[in-house]
Amino acid sequence: MPIVALNGKSVGGTSRGAGFQPAIDDPTDTAGQRPAPHSWHSDLKHALRDPAQLLAALELPANLLQPAQAAAQQFPLFAPWPYIARMTKGDPTDPLLRQVLPLADELTHQPGFASDAVGDSAALLSPGLLQKYHGRALLITTGACAIHCRYCFRREYPYSESPKSPADWQPALDLLAADPTIDEVILSGGDPLTLTDGHLADLVSRISDISHVHRLRIHTRLPIVIPSRVTTELIDWLRGTRLTPIVVIHANHANELDDTTAAALARLTDSGIPLLNQSVLLRGINDSAPALINLSRRLVNLRVTPYYLHQLDRVRGTSHFEVPVCHGISLIEEMRRELPGYAVPRYVQEVAGEEHKIVLA
């Protein structure tokens, strides 16, 4: 039987980690009901945090509630309505739902799964600035995301230690300026596009003042989960400096790429901004050849290059998503038989301390 929606508050703005308290409350909203669309800011504000509301909205069984609530204590639920709208009601195996619904499996800690599986802490040069690979560096711009993916490799990252204001970024920018070997800067998080366009435009302008930096890469899930985030202002600052912009989106399943998302991606590509996609190989979501082939076909039809298929990062609480590498290799072989070479992503694994990602297939 479906559960009954609970009355409560819709909230917006989110950061990672257990115990986070939302910054915005709106007691006029009816829990479990989708609010009228306004803007991407509104979609963030009204995103669902309560597992009971999510299950009610999708008419899912009551026996999912208790484990979801327990797992959400460790890593909060956060799912925006534009993404929820693409899920199939009554289907607990929906591939989009499984990416956001907390499960009891997250509370079972398996050997080999750690809080920092990819070595972020060892790569930290200064607050918010990481460098793992030659020639490029990464800025942790925010801990906020538009969605909490249950397989997130930064579930336990200490975002509180990263810069909060424009002035706080100066030490990181000074380090970038002092290293002429760095010609590409990556904005990551969290999700950088949860920040305002004005804030991002200012940061990118300061990066463009560093003469040896030539490319700006943005890693974001926003165009997928809240397509209205692709605004004219966003495109203006991406195109507004001498830096070559590259946007890396994150879609794991073709069902994420509906017509509204397609239109948002088209606004970027029509502006001359290259789009790459990263996926994670996830058990029960995309660990079949048809799922991955359909995703790649949909991406290339939307002028997005399938870039990486990641082996799961072995972060604590995510072991139930892991797919054996041998199965991943067989999936890539099937994709090669069905797709042109440019539509087959590189199957890779990030290993802490290595000089580059390891290509598995």
mmCIF file of C-alpha atoms in Angstrom:
data_model
loop_
_atom_site.group_PDB
_atom_site.id
_atom_site.type_symbol
_atom_site.label_atom_id
_atom_site.label_comp_id
_atom_site.label_asym_id
_atom_site.label_seq_id
_atom_site.Cartn_x
_atom_site.Cartn_y
_atom_site.Cartn_z
ATOM 1 C CA MET A 1 0.000 0.000 0.000
ATOM 2 C CA PRO A 2 1.248 3.527 -0.717
ATOM 3 C CA ILE A 3 2.191 5.592 2.262
ATOM 4 C CA VAL A 4 0.314 8.730 3.227
ATOM 5 C CA ALA A 5 2.004 12.082 2.646
ATOM 6 C CA LEU A 6 3.142 13.863 5.771
ATOM 7 C CA ASN A 7 2.578 17.560 6.324
ATOM 8 C CA GLY A 8 5.757 19.521 6.718
ATOM 9 C CA LYS A 9 7.998 22.145 5.249
ATOM 10 C CA SER A 10 9.620 22.382 1.854
ATOM 11 C CA VAL A 11 13.169 23.624 2.086
ATOM 12 C CA GLY A 12 15.889 24.595 -0.304
ATOM 13 C CA GLY A 13 19.604 24.901 -0.521
ATOM 14 C CA THR A 14 21.528 21.794 0.431
ATOM 15 C CA SER A 15 24.956 20.718 1.547
ATOM 16 C CA ARG A 16 26.389 17.265 2.074
ATOM 17 C CA GLY A 17 26.638 15.256 5.243
ATOM 18 C CA ALA A 18 24.483 14.068 8.100
ATOM 19 C CA GLY A 19 22.889 16.605 10.353
ATOM 20 C CA PHE A 20 22.750 19.456 7.819
ATOM 21 C CA GLN A 21 20.129 22.047 8.677
ATOM 22 C CA PRO A 22 18.404 23.727 5.710
ATOM 23 C CA ALA A 23 18.856 27.437 5.226
ATOM 24 C CA ILE A 24 15.387 28.205 3.859
ATOM 25 C CA ASP A 25 11.986 27.222 5.192
ATOM 26 C CA ASP A 26 8.636 27.745 3.493
ATOM 27 C CA PRO A 27 5.817 26.654 5.817
ATOM 28 C CA THR A 28 3.152 27.530 3.235
ATOM 29 C CA ASP A 29 3.996 24.560 1.017
ATOM 30 C CA THR A 30 2.086 21.296 1.128
ATOM 31 C CA ALA A 31 4.500 18.419 1.626
ATOM 32 C CA GLY A 32 4.603 15.813 -1.096
ATOM 33 C CA GLN A 33 2.965 18.056 -3.708
ATOM 34 C CA ARG A 34 4.899 19.584 -6.544
ATOM 35 C CA PRO A 35 4.883 23.411 -6.371
ATOM 36 C CA ALA A 36 4.240 25.593 -9.400
ATOM 37 C CA PRO A 37 7.461 26.112 -11.369
ATOM 38 C CA HIS A 38 9.207 29.463 -11.013
ATOM 39 C CA SER A 39 12.954 29.221 -11.523
ATOM 40 C CA TRP A 40 15.879 26.956 -10.831
ATOM 41 C CA HIS A 41 16.221 28.711 -7.481
ATOM 42 C CA SER A 42 12.648 27.720 -6.664
ATOM 43 C CA ASP A 43 13.280 24.141 -7.750
ATOM 44 C CA LEU A 44 16.174 23.975 -5.298
ATOM 45 C CA LYS A 45 14.086 25.521 -2.541
ATOM 46 C CA HIS A 46 11.206 23.091 -3.004
ATOM 47 C CA ALA A 47 13.253 19.913 -3.490
ATOM 48 C CA LEU A 48 12.148 16.977 -1.357
ATOM 49 C CA ARG A 49 14.163 16.089 1.756
ATOM 50 C CA ASP A 50 11.711 13.800 3.506
ATOM 51 C CA PRO A 51 11.656 10.151 2.371
ATOM 52 C CA ALA A 52 7.974 9.983 3.336
ATOM 53 C CA GLN A 53 7.173 12.763 0.890
ATOM 54 C CA LEU A 54 9.139 11.122 -1.908
ATOM 55 C CA LEU A 55 7.468 7.751 -1.394
ATOM 56 C CA ALA A 56 4.039 9.369 -1.218
ATOM 57 C CA ALA A 57 4.600 11.371 -4.390
ATOM 58 C CA LEU A 58 5.581 8.201 -6.271
ATOM 59 C CA GLU A 59 2.927 5.966 -4.660
ATOM 60 C CA LEU A 60 5.514 3.554 -3.315
ATOM 61 C CA PRO A 61 5.104 0.903 -0.577
ATOM 62 C CA ALA A 62 5.236 1.829 3.088
ATOM 63 C CA ASN A 63 7.890 -0.805 3.850
ATOM 64 C CA LEU A 64 10.476 1.400 2.103
ATOM 65 C CA LEU A 65 9.999 4.217 4.594
ATOM 66 C CA GLN A 66 11.833 3.058 7.719
ATOM 67 C CA PRO A 67 15.077 2.033 5.965
ATOM 68 C CA ALA A 68 14.998 5.223 3.896
ATOM 69 C CA GLN A 69 14.656 7.345 7.021
ATOM 70 C CA ALA A 70 17.483 5.471 8.744
ATOM 71 C CA ALA A 71 19.882 5.850 5.792
ATOM 72 C CA ALA A 72 18.934 9.510 5.364
ATOM 73 C CA GLN A 73 20.235 10.164 8.863
ATOM 74 C CA GLN A 74 23.710 9.342 7.540
ATOM 75 C CA PHE A 75 23.394 11.114 4.174
ATOM 76 C CA PRO A 76 20.299 13.277 3.644
ATOM 77 C CA LEU A 77 17.812 12.801 0.844
ATOM 78 C CA PHE A 78 17.610 15.714 -1.584
ATOM 79 C CA ALA A 79 15.708 15.389 -4.868
ATOM 80 C CA PRO A 80 14.274 18.237 -7.000
ATOM 81 C CA TRP A 81 10.852 17.973 -8.591
ATOM 82 C CA PRO A 82 11.993 18.279 -12.232
ATOM 83 C CA TYR A 83 13.983 15.076 -11.681
ATOM 84 C CA ILE A 84 11.280 13.283 -9.689
ATOM 85 C CA ALA A 85 8.816 13.993 -12.510
ATOM 86 C CA ARG A 86 10.760 11.623 -14.784
ATOM 87 C CA MET A 87 10.330 8.674 -12.403
ATOM 88 C CA THR A 88 7.650 6.016 -12.892
ATOM 89 C CA LYS A 89 5.065 5.999 -10.133
ATOM 90 C CA GLY A 90 4.701 2.727 -8.258
ATOM 91 C CA ASP A 91 8.045 1.336 -9.450
ATOM 92 C CA PRO A 92 10.639 0.938 -6.667
ATOM 93 C CA THR A 93 13.193 -0.215 -9.273
ATOM 94 C CA ASP A 94 12.954 2.938 -11.384
ATOM 95 C CA PRO A 95 16.554 3.777 -12.406
ATOM 96 C CA LEU A 96 16.214 7.434 -11.437
ATOM 97 C CA LEU A 97 14.569 6.675 -8.101
ATOM 98 C CA ARG A 98 17.344 4.247 -7.200
ATOM 99 C CA GLN A 99 19.893 7.015 -7.614
ATOM 100 C CA VAL A 100 18.271 9.135 -4.884
ATOM 101 C CA LEU A 101 16.266 6.847 -2.545
ATOM 102 C CA PRO A 102 18.141 6.030 0.687
ATOM 103 C CA LEU A 103 18.361 2.282 1.344
ATOM 104 C CA ALA A 104 19.260 0.150 4.359
ATOM 105 C CA ASP A 105 22.196 -1.208 2.324
ATOM 106 C CA GLU A 106 23.970 2.099 2.917
ATOM 107 C CA LEU A 107 24.262 1.281 6.615
ATOM 108 C CA THR A 108 26.184 -1.956 5.974
ATOM 109 C CA HIS A 109 29.863 -1.093 5.824
ATOM 110 C CA GLN A 110 31.904 -3.455 3.669
ATOM 111 C CA PRO A 111 35.694 -3.954 3.881
ATOM 112 C CA GLY A 112 37.560 -1.874 1.340
ATOM 113 C CA PHE A 113 35.030 0.970 1.331
ATOM 114 C CA ALA A 114 36.310 4.173 2.947
ATOM 115 C CA SER A 115 35.353 7.799 3.505
ATOM 116 C CA ASP A 116 37.898 9.146 0.985
ATOM 117 C CA ALA A 117 38.281 6.468 -1.660
ATOM 118 C CA VAL A 118 39.789 8.757 -4.310
ATOM 119 C CA GLY A 119 42.446 10.479 -2.199
ATOM 120 C CA ASP A 120 41.006 13.980 -2.124
ATOM 121 C CA SER A 121 42.610 14.797 1.208
ATOM 122 C CA ALA A 122 46.102 13.884 -0.018
ATOM 123 C CA ALA A 123 45.621 16.057 -3.114
ATOM 124 C CA LEU A 124 44.640 19.195 -1.183
ATOM 125 C CA LEU A 125 47.028 22.094 -1.867
ATOM 126 C CA SER A 126 45.077 24.742 0.028
ATOM 127 C CA PRO A 127 41.454 25.078 1.207
ATOM 128 C CA GLY A 128 39.257 24.270 -1.793
ATOM 129 C CA LEU A 129 42.150 23.554 -4.197
ATOM 130 C CA LEU A 130 43.010 19.988 -5.249
ATOM 131 C CA GLN A 131 45.572 18.746 -7.744
ATOM 132 C CA LYS A 132 45.825 15.074 -8.644
ATOM 133 C CA TYR A 133 46.970 15.190 -12.258
ATOM 134 C CA HIS A 134 49.571 17.140 -14.197
ATOM 135 C CA GLY A 135 48.439 20.325 -15.908
ATOM 136 C CA ARG A 136 45.083 20.788 -14.219
ATOM 137 C CA ALA A 137 43.720 21.681 -10.818
ATOM 138 C CA LEU A 138 40.273 21.523 -9.270
ATOM 139 C CA LEU A 139 38.384 24.012 -7.124
ATOM 140 C CA ILE A 140 35.784 22.704 -4.646
ATOM 141 C CA THR A 141 33.500 25.680 -5.144
ATOM 142 C CA THR A 142 30.691 24.571 -2.826
ATOM 143 C CA GLY A 143 29.330 21.628 -0.872
ATOM 144 C CA ALA A 144 25.832 22.242 -2.225
ATOM 145 C CA CYS A 145 24.233 20.032 -4.866
ATOM 146 C CA ALA A 146 20.931 20.023 -6.700
ATOM 147 C CA ILE A 147 20.537 16.333 -5.914
ATOM 148 C CA HIS A 148 22.068 13.832 -3.511
ATOM 149 C CA CYS A 149 23.240 10.846 -5.528
ATOM 150 C CA ARG A 150 23.414 7.877 -3.170
ATOM 151 C CA TYR A 151 26.701 6.684 -4.727
ATOM 152 C CA CYS A 152 28.394 10.082 -4.245
ATOM 153 C CA PHE A 153 32.170 9.797 -3.835
ATOM 154 C CA ARG A 154 32.258 12.982 -1.732
ATOM 155 C CA ARG A 155 29.563 11.952 0.747
ATOM 156 C CA GLU A 156 31.931 12.683 3.631
ATOM 157 C CA TYR A 157 34.115 15.423 2.169
ATOM 158 C CA PRO A 158 34.838 18.223 4.725
ATOM 159 C CA TYR A 159 33.121 20.996 2.780
ATOM 160 C CA SER A 160 33.129 23.260 5.827
ATOM 161 C CA GLU A 161 36.872 23.729 5.305
ATOM 162 C CA SER A 162 36.488 25.094 1.751
ATOM 163 C CA PRO A 163 36.294 28.836 0.926
ATOM 164 C CA LYS A 164 32.926 30.488 1.471
ATOM 165 C CA SER A 165 33.401 34.009 0.072
ATOM 166 C CA PRO A 166 35.175 35.493 -2.969
ATOM 167 C CA ALA A 167 38.011 36.783 -0.783
ATOM 168 C CA ASP A 168 38.593 33.292 0.628
ATOM 169 C CA TRP A 169 39.644 32.065 -2.835
ATOM 170 C CA GLN A 170 42.718 34.293 -3.056
ATOM 171 C CA PRO A 171 45.204 31.776 -1.550
ATOM 172 C CA ALA A 172 44.079 29.119 -4.036
ATOM 173 C CA LEU A 173 44.251 31.564 -6.940
ATOM 174 C CA ASP A 174 47.726 32.652 -5.859
ATOM 175 C CA LEU A 175 48.886 29.017 -5.951
ATOM 176 C CA LEU A 176 47.402 28.572 -9.425
ATOM 177 C CA ALA A 177 49.156 31.725 -10.615
ATOM 178 C CA ALA A 178 52.480 30.497 -9.224
ATOM 179 C CA ASP A 179 52.392 27.220 -11.178
ATOM 180 C CA PRO A 180 52.817 27.760 -14.939
ATOM 181 C CA THR A 181 52.286 24.062 -15.660
ATOM 182 C CA ILE A 182 48.556 24.392 -14.879
ATOM 183 C CA ASP A 183 46.655 25.285 -18.031
ATOM 184 C CA GLU A 184 43.184 24.007 -17.059
ATOM 185 C CA VAL A 185 41.034 24.743 -14.002
ATOM 186 C CA ILE A 186 38.071 22.564 -13.075
ATOM 187 C CA LEU A 187 35.130 23.881 -11.066
ATOM 188 C CA SER A 188 33.571 21.092 -9.026
ATOM 189 C CA GLY A 189 31.908 20.548 -5.667
ATOM 190 C CA GLY A 190 29.202 19.756 -4.675
ATOM 191 C CA ASP A 191 27.950 21.358 -7.846
ATOM 192 C CA PRO A 192 29.329 24.739 -8.911
ATOM 193 C CA LEU A 193 26.108 25.659 -10.706
ATOM 194 C CA THR A 194 24.217 25.816 -7.414
ATOM 195 C CA LEU A 195 26.064 29.126 -6.976
ATOM 196 C CA THR A 196 24.703 32.304 -8.509
ATOM 197 C CA ASP A 197 25.847 33.400 -11.937
ATOM 198 C CA GLY A 198 27.275 36.611 -10.469
ATOM 199 C CA HIS A 199 29.426 34.700 -7.982
ATOM 200 C CA LEU A 200 30.664 32.306 -10.667
ATOM 201 C CA ALA A 201 31.315 35.077 -13.187
ATOM 202 C CA ASP A 202 33.516 36.850 -10.636
ATOM 203 C CA LEU A 203 35.489 33.696 -9.828
ATOM 204 C CA VAL A 204 35.970 32.798 -13.494
ATOM 205 C CA SER A 205 37.090 36.332 -14.305
ATOM 206 C CA ARG A 206 39.781 36.047 -11.633
ATOM 207 C CA ILE A 207 40.882 32.682 -13.033
ATOM 208 C CA SER A 208 41.090 34.168 -16.539
ATOM 209 C CA ASP A 209 43.547 36.771 -15.201
ATOM 210 C CA ILE A 210 46.059 33.931 -14.760
ATOM 211 C CA SER A 211 47.777 34.004 -18.144
ATOM 212 C CA HIS A 212 48.874 30.359 -18.326
ATOM 213 C CA VAL A 213 45.357 29.012 -17.690
ATOM 214 C CA HIS A 214 43.612 28.420 -21.025
ATOM 215 C CA ARG A 215 40.665 26.136 -20.327
ATOM 216 C CA LEU A 216 37.813 26.171 -17.835
ATOM 217 C CA ARG A 217 36.027 22.910 -17.135
ATOM 218 C CA ILE A 218 32.708 22.786 -15.245
ATOM 219 C CA HIS A 219 31.555 19.500 -13.701
ATOM 220 C CA THR A 220 27.827 19.708 -13.076
ATOM 221 C CA ARG A 221 24.631 17.706 -12.747
ATOM 222 C CA LEU A 222 22.368 20.777 -12.804
ATOM 223 C CA PRO A 223 21.489 20.731 -16.539
ATOM 224 C CA ILE A 224 20.272 17.149 -16.002
ATOM 225 C CA VAL A 225 18.310 17.475 -12.764
ATOM 226 C CA ILE A 226 17.093 21.088 -13.108
ATOM 227 C CA PRO A 227 17.307 22.022 -16.814
ATOM 228 C CA SER A 228 16.099 25.584 -16.190
ATOM 229 C CA ARG A 229 19.532 26.262 -14.661
ATOM 230 C CA VAL A 230 20.871 26.740 -18.186
ATOM 231 C CA THR A 231 20.152 30.462 -18.337
ATOM 232 C CA THR A 232 21.309 33.224 -20.641
ATOM 233 C CA GLU A 233 23.419 34.557 -17.771
ATOM 234 C CA LEU A 234 25.120 31.184 -17.371
ATOM 235 C CA ILE A 235 26.038 31.043 -21.033
ATOM 236 C CA ASP A 236 27.207 34.659 -20.973
ATOM 237 C CA TRP A 237 29.847 34.091 -18.280
ATOM 238 C CA LEU A 238 30.910 30.768 -19.757
ATOM 239 C CA ARG A 239 31.561 32.553 -23.062
ATOM 240 C CA GLY A 240 32.602 35.868 -21.549
ATOM 241 C CA THR A 241 36.321 35.365 -20.969
ATOM 242 C CA ARG A 242 39.290 34.268 -23.054
ATOM 243 C CA LEU A 243 39.107 30.803 -21.431
ATOM 244 C CA THR A 244 37.837 27.880 -23.493
ATOM 245 C CA PRO A 245 34.803 26.516 -21.610
ATOM 246 C CA ILE A 246 34.032 22.794 -21.429
ATOM 247 C CA VAL A 247 30.978 21.499 -19.565
ATOM 248 C CA VAL A 248 30.970 17.938 -18.226
ATOM 249 C CA ILE A 249 27.481 16.762 -17.342
ATOM 250 C CA HIS A 250 26.515 13.615 -15.459
ATOM 251 C CA ALA A 251 23.752 11.308 -16.697
ATOM 252 C CA ASN A 252 23.616 7.596 -15.908
ATOM 253 C CA HIS A 253 20.462 6.543 -17.731
ATOM 254 C CA ALA A 254 18.641 7.596 -20.897
ATOM 255 C CA ASN A 255 15.477 8.312 -18.888
ATOM 256 C CA GLU A 256 17.260 11.313 -17.391
ATOM 257 C CA LEU A 257 17.450 12.935 -20.833
ATOM 258 C CA ASP A 258 13.876 14.039 -21.466
ATOM 259 C CA ASP A 259 12.820 16.778 -23.892
ATOM 260 C CA THR A 260 13.258 19.582 -21.363
ATOM 261 C CA THR A 261 16.782 18.411 -20.580
ATOM 262 C CA ALA A 262 17.505 18.081 -24.288
ATOM 263 C CA ALA A 263 16.463 21.702 -24.835
ATOM 264 C CA ALA A 264 18.756 22.864 -22.024
ATOM 265 C CA LEU A 265 21.710 20.952 -23.460
ATOM 266 C CA ALA A 266 20.941 22.404 -26.890
ATOM 267 C CA ARG A 267 21.217 25.924 -25.463
ATOM 268 C CA LEU A 268 24.772 25.100 -24.421
ATOM 269 C CA THR A 269 25.843 23.368 -27.629
ATOM 270 C CA ASP A 270 24.213 26.031 -29.795
ATOM 271 C CA SER A 271 26.426 28.521 -27.968
ATOM 272 C CA GLY A 272 29.516 26.589 -29.053
ATOM 273 C CA ILE A 273 30.236 25.045 -25.634
ATOM 274 C CA PRO A 274 31.494 21.436 -25.873
ATOM 275 C CA LEU A 275 29.547 18.960 -23.753
ATOM 276 C CA LEU A 276 30.958 15.724 -22.337
ATOM 277 C CA ASN A 277 29.103 13.190 -20.207
ATOM 278 C CA GLN A 278 30.355 11.133 -17.284
ATOM 279 C CA SER A 279 28.444 8.118 -16.002
ATOM 280 C CA VAL A 280 29.007 5.735 -13.134
ATOM 281 C CA LEU A 281 28.439 2.020 -13.647
ATOM 282 C CA LEU A 282 25.731 1.225 -11.084
ATOM 283 C CA ARG A 283 24.176 -2.096 -10.192
ATOM 284 C CA GLY A 284 20.443 -2.134 -10.775
ATOM 285 C CA ILE A 285 20.531 1.158 -12.697
ATOM 286 C CA ASN A 286 22.637 0.893 -15.853
ATOM 287 C CA ASP A 287 24.555 -2.404 -15.575
ATOM 288 C CA SER A 288 23.153 -3.860 -18.787
ATOM 289 C CA ALA A 289 24.200 -3.426 -22.404
ATOM 290 C CA PRO A 290 20.782 -2.082 -23.520
ATOM 291 C CA ALA A 291 20.810 0.583 -20.782
ATOM 292 C CA LEU A 292 24.297 1.813 -21.662
ATOM 293 C CA ILE A 293 23.735 1.624 -25.414
ATOM 294 C CA ASN A 294 20.494 3.604 -25.128
ATOM 295 C CA LEU A 295 22.247 6.203 -22.983
ATOM 296 C CA SER A 296 25.084 6.653 -25.471
ATOM 297 C CA ARG A 297 22.706 6.884 -28.431
ATOM 298 C CA ARG A 298 20.618 9.498 -26.672
ATOM 299 C CA LEU A 299 23.706 11.496 -25.713
ATOM 300 C CA VAL A 300 25.228 11.617 -29.192
ATOM 301 C CA ASN A 301 21.847 12.524 -30.673
ATOM 302 C CA LEU A 302 21.897 15.492 -28.297
ATOM 303 C CA ARG A 303 25.456 16.418 -29.363
ATOM 304 C CA VAL A 304 26.986 15.256 -26.092
ATOM 305 C CA THR A 305 30.122 13.090 -26.197
ATOM 306 C CA PRO A 306 30.046 9.986 -23.947
ATOM 307 C CA TYR A 307 33.311 10.654 -22.124
ATOM 308 C CA TYR A 308 33.796 8.346 -19.140
ATOM 309 C CA LEU A 309 32.037 5.354 -17.657
ATOM 310 C CA HIS A 310 33.417 5.220 -14.117
ATOM 311 C CA GLN A 311 33.868 2.122 -12.055
ATOM 312 C CA LEU A 312 32.237 2.888 -8.712
ATOM 313 C CA ASP A 313 34.457 4.745 -6.261
ATOM 314 C CA ARG A 314 34.555 2.564 -3.156
ATOM 315 C CA VAL A 315 33.100 5.065 -0.733
ATOM 316 C CA ARG A 316 31.553 3.911 2.524
ATOM 317 C CA GLY A 317 27.815 3.288 2.142
ATOM 318 C CA THR A 318 27.865 2.578 -1.608
ATOM 319 C CA SER A 319 28.886 -1.091 -1.867
ATOM 320 C CA HIS A 320 25.422 -2.204 -3.047
ATOM 321 C CA PHE A 321 25.978 -0.242 -6.271
ATOM 322 C CA GLU A 322 29.257 -1.952 -7.190
ATOM 323 C CA VAL A 323 29.473 -3.929 -10.439
ATOM 324 C CA PRO A 324 32.381 -6.372 -10.979
ATOM 325 C CA VAL A 325 35.021 -4.993 -13.334
ATOM 326 C CA CYS A 326 34.828 -8.120 -15.493
ATOM 327 C CA HIS A 327 31.145 -7.403 -16.115
ATOM 328 C CA GLY A 328 31.928 -3.788 -16.945
ATOM 329 C CA ILE A 329 34.500 -4.909 -19.517
ATOM 330 C CA SER A 330 31.967 -7.234 -21.139
ATOM 331 C CA LEU A 331 29.472 -4.376 -21.341
ATOM 332 C CA ILE A 332 32.004 -2.185 -23.132
ATOM 333 C CA GLU A 333 32.661 -5.011 -25.598
ATOM 334 C CA GLU A 334 28.937 -5.220 -26.344
ATOM 335 C CA MET A 335 28.780 -1.456 -26.793
ATOM 336 C CA ARG A 336 31.639 -1.580 -29.292
ATOM 337 C CA ARG A 337 29.723 -4.118 -31.368
ATOM 338 C CA GLU A 338 26.623 -1.928 -31.474
ATOM 339 C CA LEU A 339 27.931 1.644 -31.553
ATOM 340 C CA PRO A 340 30.379 3.784 -33.513
ATOM 341 C CA GLY A 341 33.647 4.353 -31.670
ATOM 342 C CA TYR A 342 32.846 7.955 -30.723
ATOM 343 C CA ALA A 343 29.749 6.743 -28.849
ATOM 344 C CA VAL A 344 31.621 4.304 -26.589
ATOM 345 C CA PRO A 345 32.857 5.909 -23.347
ATOM 346 C CA ARG A 346 36.188 5.056 -21.797
ATOM 347 C CA TYR A 347 35.674 2.677 -18.890
ATOM 348 C CA VAL A 348 37.927 4.025 -16.145
ATOM 349 C CA GLN A 349 38.679 3.833 -12.461
ATOM 350 C CA GLU A 350 40.133 6.529 -10.252
ATOM 351 C CA VAL A 351 42.816 5.143 -7.960
ATOM 352 C CA ALA A 352 44.161 7.328 -5.163
ATOM 353 C CA GLY A 353 47.749 8.374 -5.794
ATOM 354 C CA GLU A 354 47.890 7.415 -9.482
ATOM 355 C CA GLU A 355 49.007 10.002 -12.048
ATOM 356 C CA HIS A 356 45.934 9.443 -14.219
ATOM 357 C CA LYS A 357 42.716 7.470 -14.278
ATOM 358 C CA ILE A 358 43.193 3.776 -14.980
ATOM 359 C CA VAL A 359 41.588 2.687 -18.255
ATOM 360 C CA LEU A 360 39.840 -0.644 -17.659
ATOM 361 C CA ALA A 361 38.556 -1.147 -21.181
#
